[in-house]
Amino acid sequence: MPEPFQLAIAAARSHGIPVIFVKLAFRSGAPEISMRNKGFSVYAGATDRGESDPFSQIHESVQPLPGEADGKEVLVMPLWKRNMIFCWFGMFVTGVGMSQIAPIIPLYIQHMGVHSSASIARLSGWAFGVTFILSAVFSPIWGAAADKVGRKPMLLRASLGMAVVIFCMGFATNVPVLIGLRLLQGVITGYSTACTAMIAAQTDREHAGWALGTLSTANVSGGLLGPMIGGFMAQSFGLRYVFFITGALMLVAFLTTAFFVKESFVREEKRRLEMGGIWSSIPEKGLTLTLFVTFFILTVALYSAEPILTVYMTELARGSGHIALMAGITFSA
């Protein structure tokens, strides 16, 4: 049995905890071992800063005791894979929560007393678009903050902030308050990008493509299922409850991140490049610019129809009592 496992088993036994699972992860060459049994957790190993915890001082050779399961049920899981699982869940929940609001915003505005189709379409466009405009402005700012304090604090900030803001949307009584909250949502968003940055930094080069590809499926699947779920909830419980349930989903993402995502962040003092220096370091400038313009055009084309899709559905199915559900299914399709 490798020495890290022996240290971990000895640490558990010294505290009277039977070993059920042993998890071994390497971060910057330092082993991190954790054991879990009935809610108890023990960690042994060294941190990225070279500081050893008390358990890492146990050097006696320990073999599994009769009746313990560590000899048969040893689970070796790298830190990046463990974080990827919980980040995938958080991104999926966030994707569902964010996308399920889209088909009901026009109906929510109509519920606030706006009855002109043209006005609903215009206000829906504002309420829908301001979030992404502010997100584009503040994403580099939060990225710079992540370089200073770590990615996990950014995950906690985004998930908890969105939980509070979206929950408050359920109490909005007029359109300006709704648009103001959507503006605030754009300022504090950034959960998915922080997840991607964390996994990219923690994963070795051999598994980076697989990890990031798997992580991207969370947003896609959440975004596809979210509108249909939102339409069904609006049809079953009412428009306001969609915001309350979405806020609760964001809170689940926050709690999952807080308790299960691990990061040992060490700030690296590096000279920051100016915009000109960053541009000159890009090897394929023409290809990068072409991809940027193409992706921008595709995004504008796709998202420009979303604010008015529910309004269009309302005009096509006048008198129907299932507009929210039909709009949600159309969005998901």
Tab-separated table of C-alpha atoms in Angstrom:
chain	number	residue	atom	x	y	z
A	1	MET	CA	0.000	0.000	0.000
A	2	PRO	CA	1.523	3.417	-0.960
A	3	GLU	CA	2.688	5.613	1.886
A	4	PRO	CA	0.014	8.341	1.364
A	5	PHE	CA	-2.677	5.725	1.876
A	6	GLN	CA	-0.922	4.453	4.978
A	7	LEU	CA	-0.763	7.987	6.374
A	8	ALA	CA	-4.421	8.554	5.645
A	9	ILE	CA	-5.499	5.269	7.213
A	10	ALA	CA	-3.371	5.915	10.288
A	11	ALA	CA	-4.842	9.395	10.648
A	12	ALA	CA	-8.356	8.012	10.531
A	13	ARG	CA	-7.673	5.286	13.035
A	14	SER	CA	-6.043	7.692	15.437
A	15	HIS	CA	-9.405	9.474	15.556
A	16	GLY	CA	-11.442	6.282	15.803
A	17	ILE	CA	-12.911	6.586	12.296
A	18	PRO	CA	-13.206	3.354	10.253
A	19	VAL	CA	-11.881	3.824	6.751
A	20	ILE	CA	-14.526	3.380	4.053
A	21	PHE	CA	-13.260	5.514	1.160
A	22	VAL	CA	-9.777	6.849	0.512
A	23	LYS	CA	-9.426	9.569	-2.099
A	24	LEU	CA	-5.995	10.532	-3.363
A	25	ALA	CA	-5.420	13.644	-5.454
A	26	PHE	CA	-2.246	15.396	-6.604
A	27	ARG	CA	-2.003	19.143	-6.877
A	28	SER	CA	1.417	20.580	-7.783
A	29	GLY	CA	2.987	17.268	-6.782
A	30	ALA	CA	1.560	17.336	-3.250
A	31	PRO	CA	-0.739	14.458	-2.239
A	32	GLU	CA	-4.113	15.218	-0.777
A	33	ILE	CA	-5.880	12.282	0.820
A	34	SER	CA	-9.381	12.372	2.203
A	35	MET	CA	-11.488	9.704	3.879
A	36	ARG	CA	-15.191	9.811	4.380
A	37	ASN	CA	-17.423	7.704	6.580
A	38	LYS	CA	-20.866	8.656	7.883
A	39	GLY	CA	-20.248	12.369	7.707
A	40	PHE	CA	-16.724	12.356	9.116
A	41	SER	CA	-13.867	13.695	6.995
A	42	VAL	CA	-10.124	13.499	7.614
A	43	TYR	CA	-7.515	15.058	5.376
A	44	ALA	CA	-3.842	14.165	5.188
A	45	GLY	CA	-1.128	15.559	2.960
A	46	ALA	CA	0.639	18.764	2.079
A	47	THR	CA	-0.751	22.004	0.744
A	48	ASP	CA	0.489	23.810	-2.348
A	49	ARG	CA	2.451	26.137	-0.095
A	50	GLY	CA	4.440	23.278	1.377
A	51	GLU	CA	2.708	23.389	4.743
A	52	SER	CA	1.957	19.950	6.169
A	53	ASP	CA	-0.991	19.273	8.378
A	54	PRO	CA	-0.621	17.212	11.595
A	55	PHE	CA	-1.750	14.017	9.922
A	56	SER	CA	1.128	14.080	7.452
A	57	GLN	CA	3.572	13.580	10.337
A	58	ILE	CA	2.394	9.981	10.884
A	59	HIS	CA	5.029	7.716	9.348
A	60	GLU	CA	4.203	4.310	10.811
A	61	SER	CA	3.403	1.528	8.377
A	62	VAL	CA	-0.273	0.619	8.683
A	63	GLN	CA	-2.041	-2.327	7.103
A	64	PRO	CA	-5.844	-2.661	6.805
A	65	LEU	CA	-7.496	-4.086	9.880
A	66	PRO	CA	-9.913	-7.012	9.578
A	67	GLY	CA	-13.395	-5.821	8.712
A	68	GLU	CA	-12.276	-2.505	7.202
A	69	ALA	CA	-13.130	-1.845	3.587
A	70	ASP	CA	-10.099	0.235	2.592
A	71	GLY	CA	-8.253	-2.757	1.183
A	72	LYS	CA	-11.074	-3.479	-1.257
A	73	GLU	CA	-12.773	-0.116	-1.849
A	74	VAL	CA	-9.966	2.334	-2.448
A	75	LEU	CA	-11.118	5.095	-4.781
A	76	VAL	CA	-8.384	7.106	-6.456
A	77	MET	CA	-9.757	10.371	-7.828
A	78	PRO	CA	-7.673	13.352	-8.969
A	79	LEU	CA	-8.693	16.718	-7.584
A	80	TRP	CA	-9.585	18.101	-11.020
A	81	LYS	CA	-12.003	15.245	-11.707
A	82	ARG	CA	-13.680	15.630	-8.312
A	83	ASN	CA	-14.108	19.369	-8.894
A	84	MET	CA	-15.293	18.769	-12.453
A	85	ILE	CA	-18.165	16.585	-11.213
A	86	PHE	CA	-19.458	19.223	-8.811
A	87	CYS	CA	-18.773	22.087	-11.233
A	88	TRP	CA	-20.714	20.181	-13.910
A	89	PHE	CA	-23.660	19.903	-11.531
A	90	GLY	CA	-23.408	23.593	-10.613
A	91	MET	CA	-23.209	24.667	-14.258
A	92	PHE	CA	-26.150	22.444	-15.183
A	93	VAL	CA	-28.293	23.876	-12.388
A	94	THR	CA	-27.215	27.396	-13.341
A	95	GLY	CA	-27.991	26.732	-17.021
A	96	VAL	CA	-31.457	25.427	-16.185
A	97	GLY	CA	-32.126	28.333	-13.842
A	98	MET	CA	-30.980	31.026	-16.259
A	99	SER	CA	-32.687	29.661	-19.380
A	100	GLN	CA	-36.036	28.842	-17.802
A	101	ILE	CA	-36.663	32.561	-17.211
A	102	ALA	CA	-36.353	33.508	-20.908
A	103	PRO	CA	-39.762	32.335	-22.216
A	104	ILE	CA	-41.732	33.889	-19.359
A	105	ILE	CA	-40.217	37.420	-19.297
A	106	PRO	CA	-42.703	38.778	-21.907
A	107	LEU	CA	-45.602	37.158	-20.022
A	108	TYR	CA	-44.294	38.597	-16.761
A	109	ILE	CA	-44.149	42.082	-18.312
A	110	GLN	CA	-47.696	41.637	-19.579
A	111	HIS	CA	-48.694	40.543	-16.066
A	112	MET	CA	-47.342	43.893	-14.796
A	113	GLY	CA	-49.896	45.818	-16.858
A	114	VAL	CA	-48.280	46.277	-20.290
A	115	HIS	CA	-50.745	45.105	-22.941
A	116	SER	CA	-49.423	46.494	-26.238
A	117	SER	CA	-47.585	43.801	-28.213
A	118	ALA	CA	-45.053	46.339	-29.488
A	119	SER	CA	-44.336	47.615	-25.982
A	120	ILE	CA	-44.016	44.098	-24.600
A	121	ALA	CA	-41.557	43.154	-27.345
A	122	ARG	CA	-39.484	46.305	-26.798
A	123	LEU	CA	-39.368	45.977	-23.005
A	124	SER	CA	-38.652	42.255	-23.244
A	125	GLY	CA	-35.690	43.044	-25.478
A	126	TRP	CA	-34.361	45.487	-22.897
A	127	ALA	CA	-34.920	43.115	-19.987
A	128	PHE	CA	-33.321	40.276	-21.900
A	129	GLY	CA	-30.369	42.118	-23.425
A	130	VAL	CA	-29.099	44.291	-20.570
A	131	THR	CA	-27.984	41.207	-18.647
A	132	PHE	CA	-25.652	40.091	-21.418
A	133	ILE	CA	-24.333	43.609	-22.112
A	134	LEU	CA	-23.357	44.108	-18.468
A	135	SER	CA	-21.978	40.576	-18.320
A	136	ALA	CA	-19.651	41.331	-21.253
A	137	VAL	CA	-18.427	44.473	-19.482
A	138	PHE	CA	-17.840	42.903	-16.068
A	139	SER	CA	-16.498	39.489	-17.112
A	140	PRO	CA	-12.912	40.771	-17.576
A	141	ILE	CA	-13.155	42.554	-14.209
A	142	TRP	CA	-14.198	39.361	-12.405
A	143	GLY	CA	-11.509	37.465	-14.313
A	144	ALA	CA	-8.852	39.837	-12.995
A	145	ALA	CA	-10.285	39.423	-9.485
A	146	ALA	CA	-10.092	35.628	-9.853
A	147	ASP	CA	-6.378	35.919	-10.629
A	148	LYS	CA	-5.920	37.704	-7.313
A	149	VAL	CA	-8.184	35.782	-4.907
A	150	GLY	CA	-8.910	32.485	-6.682
A	151	ARG	CA	-11.701	30.974	-8.751
A	152	LYS	CA	-13.757	29.485	-5.945
A	153	PRO	CA	-14.579	32.895	-4.386
A	154	MET	CA	-15.834	33.966	-7.814
A	155	LEU	CA	-18.025	30.866	-8.022
A	156	LEU	CA	-19.511	31.611	-4.611
A	157	ARG	CA	-20.034	35.274	-5.477
A	158	ALA	CA	-21.806	34.520	-8.755
A	159	SER	CA	-24.028	31.692	-7.492
A	160	LEU	CA	-25.120	33.416	-4.281
A	161	GLY	CA	-25.561	36.777	-6.014
A	162	MET	CA	-27.720	35.289	-8.761
A	163	ALA	CA	-29.760	33.351	-6.187
A	164	VAL	CA	-30.633	36.558	-4.333
A	165	VAL	CA	-31.242	38.710	-7.423
A	166	ILE	CA	-33.403	36.189	-9.285
A	167	PHE	CA	-35.409	35.422	-6.155
A	168	CYS	CA	-36.066	39.165	-5.790
A	169	MET	CA	-37.387	39.307	-9.375
A	170	GLY	CA	-40.399	37.387	-8.138
A	171	PHE	CA	-41.313	40.420	-6.005
A	172	ALA	CA	-40.950	42.976	-8.843
A	173	THR	CA	-44.088	45.057	-9.255
A	174	ASN	CA	-43.189	47.074	-12.351
A	175	VAL	CA	-40.968	46.861	-15.419
A	176	PRO	CA	-38.239	49.335	-14.297
A	177	VAL	CA	-37.609	47.256	-11.160
A	178	LEU	CA	-37.405	44.092	-13.281
A	179	ILE	CA	-34.929	45.678	-15.719
A	180	GLY	CA	-32.898	47.028	-12.790
A	181	LEU	CA	-32.625	43.545	-11.312
A	182	ARG	CA	-31.651	42.156	-14.706
A	183	LEU	CA	-28.924	44.810	-14.852
A	184	LEU	CA	-27.670	43.692	-11.451
A	185	GLN	CA	-27.759	40.081	-12.581
A	186	GLY	CA	-25.463	40.963	-15.486
A	187	VAL	CA	-23.017	42.606	-13.082
A	188	ILE	CA	-22.675	39.610	-10.754
A	189	THR	CA	-22.939	36.735	-13.231
A	190	GLY	CA	-19.971	34.596	-14.264
A	191	TYR	CA	-20.396	31.161	-12.664
A	192	SER	CA	-19.758	29.139	-15.819
A	193	THR	CA	-16.652	31.059	-16.874
A	194	ALA	CA	-15.133	30.717	-13.391
A	195	CYS	CA	-15.832	26.962	-13.457
A	196	THR	CA	-14.143	26.633	-16.827
A	197	ALA	CA	-11.107	28.626	-15.671
A	198	MET	CA	-10.752	26.523	-12.504
A	199	ILE	CA	-10.936	23.166	-14.274
A	200	ALA	CA	-8.577	24.375	-17.023
A	201	ALA	CA	-6.035	25.434	-14.397
A	202	GLN	CA	-6.269	22.223	-12.360
A	203	THR	CA	-6.397	19.620	-15.136
A	204	ASP	CA	-3.240	18.145	-16.637
A	205	ARG	CA	-2.672	18.603	-20.346
A	206	GLU	CA	-3.484	14.980	-21.148
A	207	HIS	CA	-7.039	15.246	-19.796
A	208	ALA	CA	-7.729	18.949	-20.400
A	209	GLY	CA	-9.680	18.480	-23.634
A	210	TRP	CA	-11.905	15.773	-22.176
A	211	ALA	CA	-12.530	17.708	-18.960
A	212	LEU	CA	-13.451	20.971	-20.676
A	213	GLY	CA	-15.575	19.186	-23.281
A	214	THR	CA	-17.480	17.340	-20.577
A	215	LEU	CA	-17.920	20.558	-18.619
A	216	SER	CA	-19.386	22.345	-21.641
A	217	THR	CA	-22.198	19.788	-21.871
A	218	ALA	CA	-23.581	21.088	-18.561
A	219	ASN	CA	-24.419	24.520	-19.962
A	220	VAL	CA	-25.767	23.102	-23.213
A	221	SER	CA	-28.027	20.528	-21.573
A	222	GLY	CA	-29.174	22.989	-18.900
A	223	GLY	CA	-29.915	25.621	-21.521
A	224	LEU	CA	-31.938	23.163	-23.612
A	225	LEU	CA	-34.017	21.784	-20.756
A	226	GLY	CA	-34.461	25.055	-18.847
A	227	PRO	CA	-37.084	26.802	-21.029
A	228	MET	CA	-39.315	23.734	-21.116
A	229	ILE	CA	-39.048	23.367	-17.328
A	230	GLY	CA	-39.739	27.087	-16.885
A	231	GLY	CA	-42.787	26.976	-19.134
A	232	PHE	CA	-44.163	23.974	-17.281
A	233	MET	CA	-43.632	25.623	-13.878
A	234	ALA	CA	-45.226	28.887	-15.040
A	235	GLN	CA	-48.206	26.902	-16.302
A	236	SER	CA	-48.486	24.864	-13.097
A	237	PHE	CA	-47.523	27.283	-10.306
A	238	GLY	CA	-47.630	30.812	-11.732
A	239	LEU	CA	-45.130	33.260	-13.184
A	240	ARG	CA	-43.684	34.569	-9.915
A	241	TYR	CA	-42.931	31.100	-8.608
A	242	VAL	CA	-40.594	30.463	-11.538
A	243	PHE	CA	-38.278	33.168	-10.162
A	244	PHE	CA	-38.534	31.785	-6.636
A	245	ILE	CA	-37.705	28.251	-7.799
A	246	THR	CA	-34.863	29.537	-9.985
A	247	GLY	CA	-33.398	31.412	-7.009
A	248	ALA	CA	-33.589	28.193	-4.998
A	249	LEU	CA	-31.714	26.344	-7.759
A	250	MET	CA	-28.993	28.978	-7.679
A	251	LEU	CA	-28.757	28.504	-3.914
A	252	VAL	CA	-28.279	24.760	-4.461
A	253	ALA	CA	-25.396	25.560	-6.826
A	254	PHE	CA	-23.905	27.870	-4.188
A	255	LEU	CA	-24.088	25.235	-1.428
A	256	THR	CA	-22.652	22.533	-3.688
A	257	THR	CA	-19.746	24.784	-4.600
A	258	ALA	CA	-19.118	25.888	-1.019
A	259	PHE	CA	-18.978	22.406	0.464
A	260	PHE	CA	-17.612	20.190	-2.296
A	261	VAL	CA	-15.414	22.215	-4.666
A	262	LYS	CA	-11.821	22.414	-3.437
A	263	GLU	CA	-9.179	24.895	-4.476
A	264	SER	CA	-5.733	25.563	-3.041
A	265	PHE	CA	-5.018	28.952	-4.544
A	266	VAL	CA	-1.590	30.544	-4.489
A	267	ARG	CA	-1.422	33.972	-6.037
A	268	GLU	CA	1.321	34.302	-8.622
A	269	GLU	CA	2.812	37.718	-9.086
A	270	LYS	CA	3.108	38.167	-12.815
A	271	ARG	CA	3.569	41.233	-14.929
A	272	ARG	CA	0.226	42.023	-16.530
A	273	LEU	CA	0.302	42.548	-20.270
A	274	GLU	CA	-1.339	45.576	-21.797
A	275	MET	CA	-3.908	45.131	-24.550
A	276	GLY	CA	-1.263	45.652	-27.226
A	277	GLY	CA	0.973	43.023	-25.682
A	278	ILE	CA	-1.870	40.505	-25.510
A	279	TRP	CA	-2.770	41.086	-29.161
A	280	SER	CA	0.844	40.728	-30.308
A	281	SER	CA	1.168	37.396	-28.459
A	282	ILE	CA	-1.732	35.812	-30.407
A	283	PRO	CA	-0.200	33.540	-33.084
A	284	GLU	CA	-3.109	33.453	-35.588
A	285	LYS	CA	-4.528	36.965	-35.490
A	286	GLY	CA	-6.556	36.690	-38.693
A	287	LEU	CA	-8.128	33.383	-37.685
A	288	THR	CA	-8.903	34.698	-34.192
A	289	LEU	CA	-10.575	37.821	-35.577
A	290	THR	CA	-12.585	35.770	-38.091
A	291	LEU	CA	-13.812	33.399	-35.379
A	292	PHE	CA	-14.715	36.334	-33.140
A	293	VAL	CA	-16.788	38.047	-35.834
A	294	THR	CA	-18.448	34.779	-36.884
A	295	PHE	CA	-19.354	33.847	-33.319
A	296	PHE	CA	-20.640	37.372	-32.665
A	297	ILE	CA	-22.923	37.268	-35.731
A	298	LEU	CA	-24.251	33.810	-34.826
A	299	THR	CA	-24.947	34.865	-31.257
A	300	VAL	CA	-26.776	38.039	-32.343
A	301	ALA	CA	-28.843	36.050	-34.836
A	302	LEU	CA	-29.808	33.407	-32.282
A	303	TYR	CA	-30.562	35.680	-29.355
A	304	SER	CA	-32.349	38.436	-31.288
A	305	ALA	CA	-35.427	36.253	-31.736
A	306	GLU	CA	-35.686	35.056	-28.132
A	307	PRO	CA	-37.261	38.193	-26.562
A	308	ILE	CA	-40.087	38.259	-29.135
A	309	LEU	CA	-40.671	34.537	-29.514
A	310	THR	CA	-43.218	34.387	-26.691
A	311	VAL	CA	-44.975	37.489	-28.066
A	312	TYR	CA	-45.183	35.808	-31.469
A	313	MET	CA	-46.553	32.643	-29.871
A	314	THR	CA	-49.219	34.727	-28.116
A	315	GLU	CA	-50.382	36.199	-31.419
A	316	LEU	CA	-50.415	32.799	-33.131
A	317	ALA	CA	-52.388	31.099	-30.368
A	318	ARG	CA	-54.817	33.774	-29.239
A	319	GLY	CA	-57.053	32.647	-26.423
A	320	SER	CA	-54.869	29.676	-25.526
A	321	GLY	CA	-54.229	29.094	-21.842
A	322	HIS	CA	-50.932	27.278	-22.422
A	323	ILE	CA	-48.755	30.042	-23.883
A	324	ALA	CA	-46.000	29.658	-21.251
A	325	LEU	CA	-45.704	25.917	-21.797
A	326	MET	CA	-45.773	26.196	-25.603
A	327	ALA	CA	-43.176	29.003	-25.524
A	328	GLY	CA	-40.943	26.946	-23.233
A	329	ILE	CA	-41.132	23.923	-25.530
A	330	THR	CA	-40.386	26.141	-28.537
A	331	PHE	CA	-37.350	27.646	-26.800
A	332	SER	CA	-36.029	24.191	-25.896
A	333	ALA	CA	-36.555	22.924	-29.414
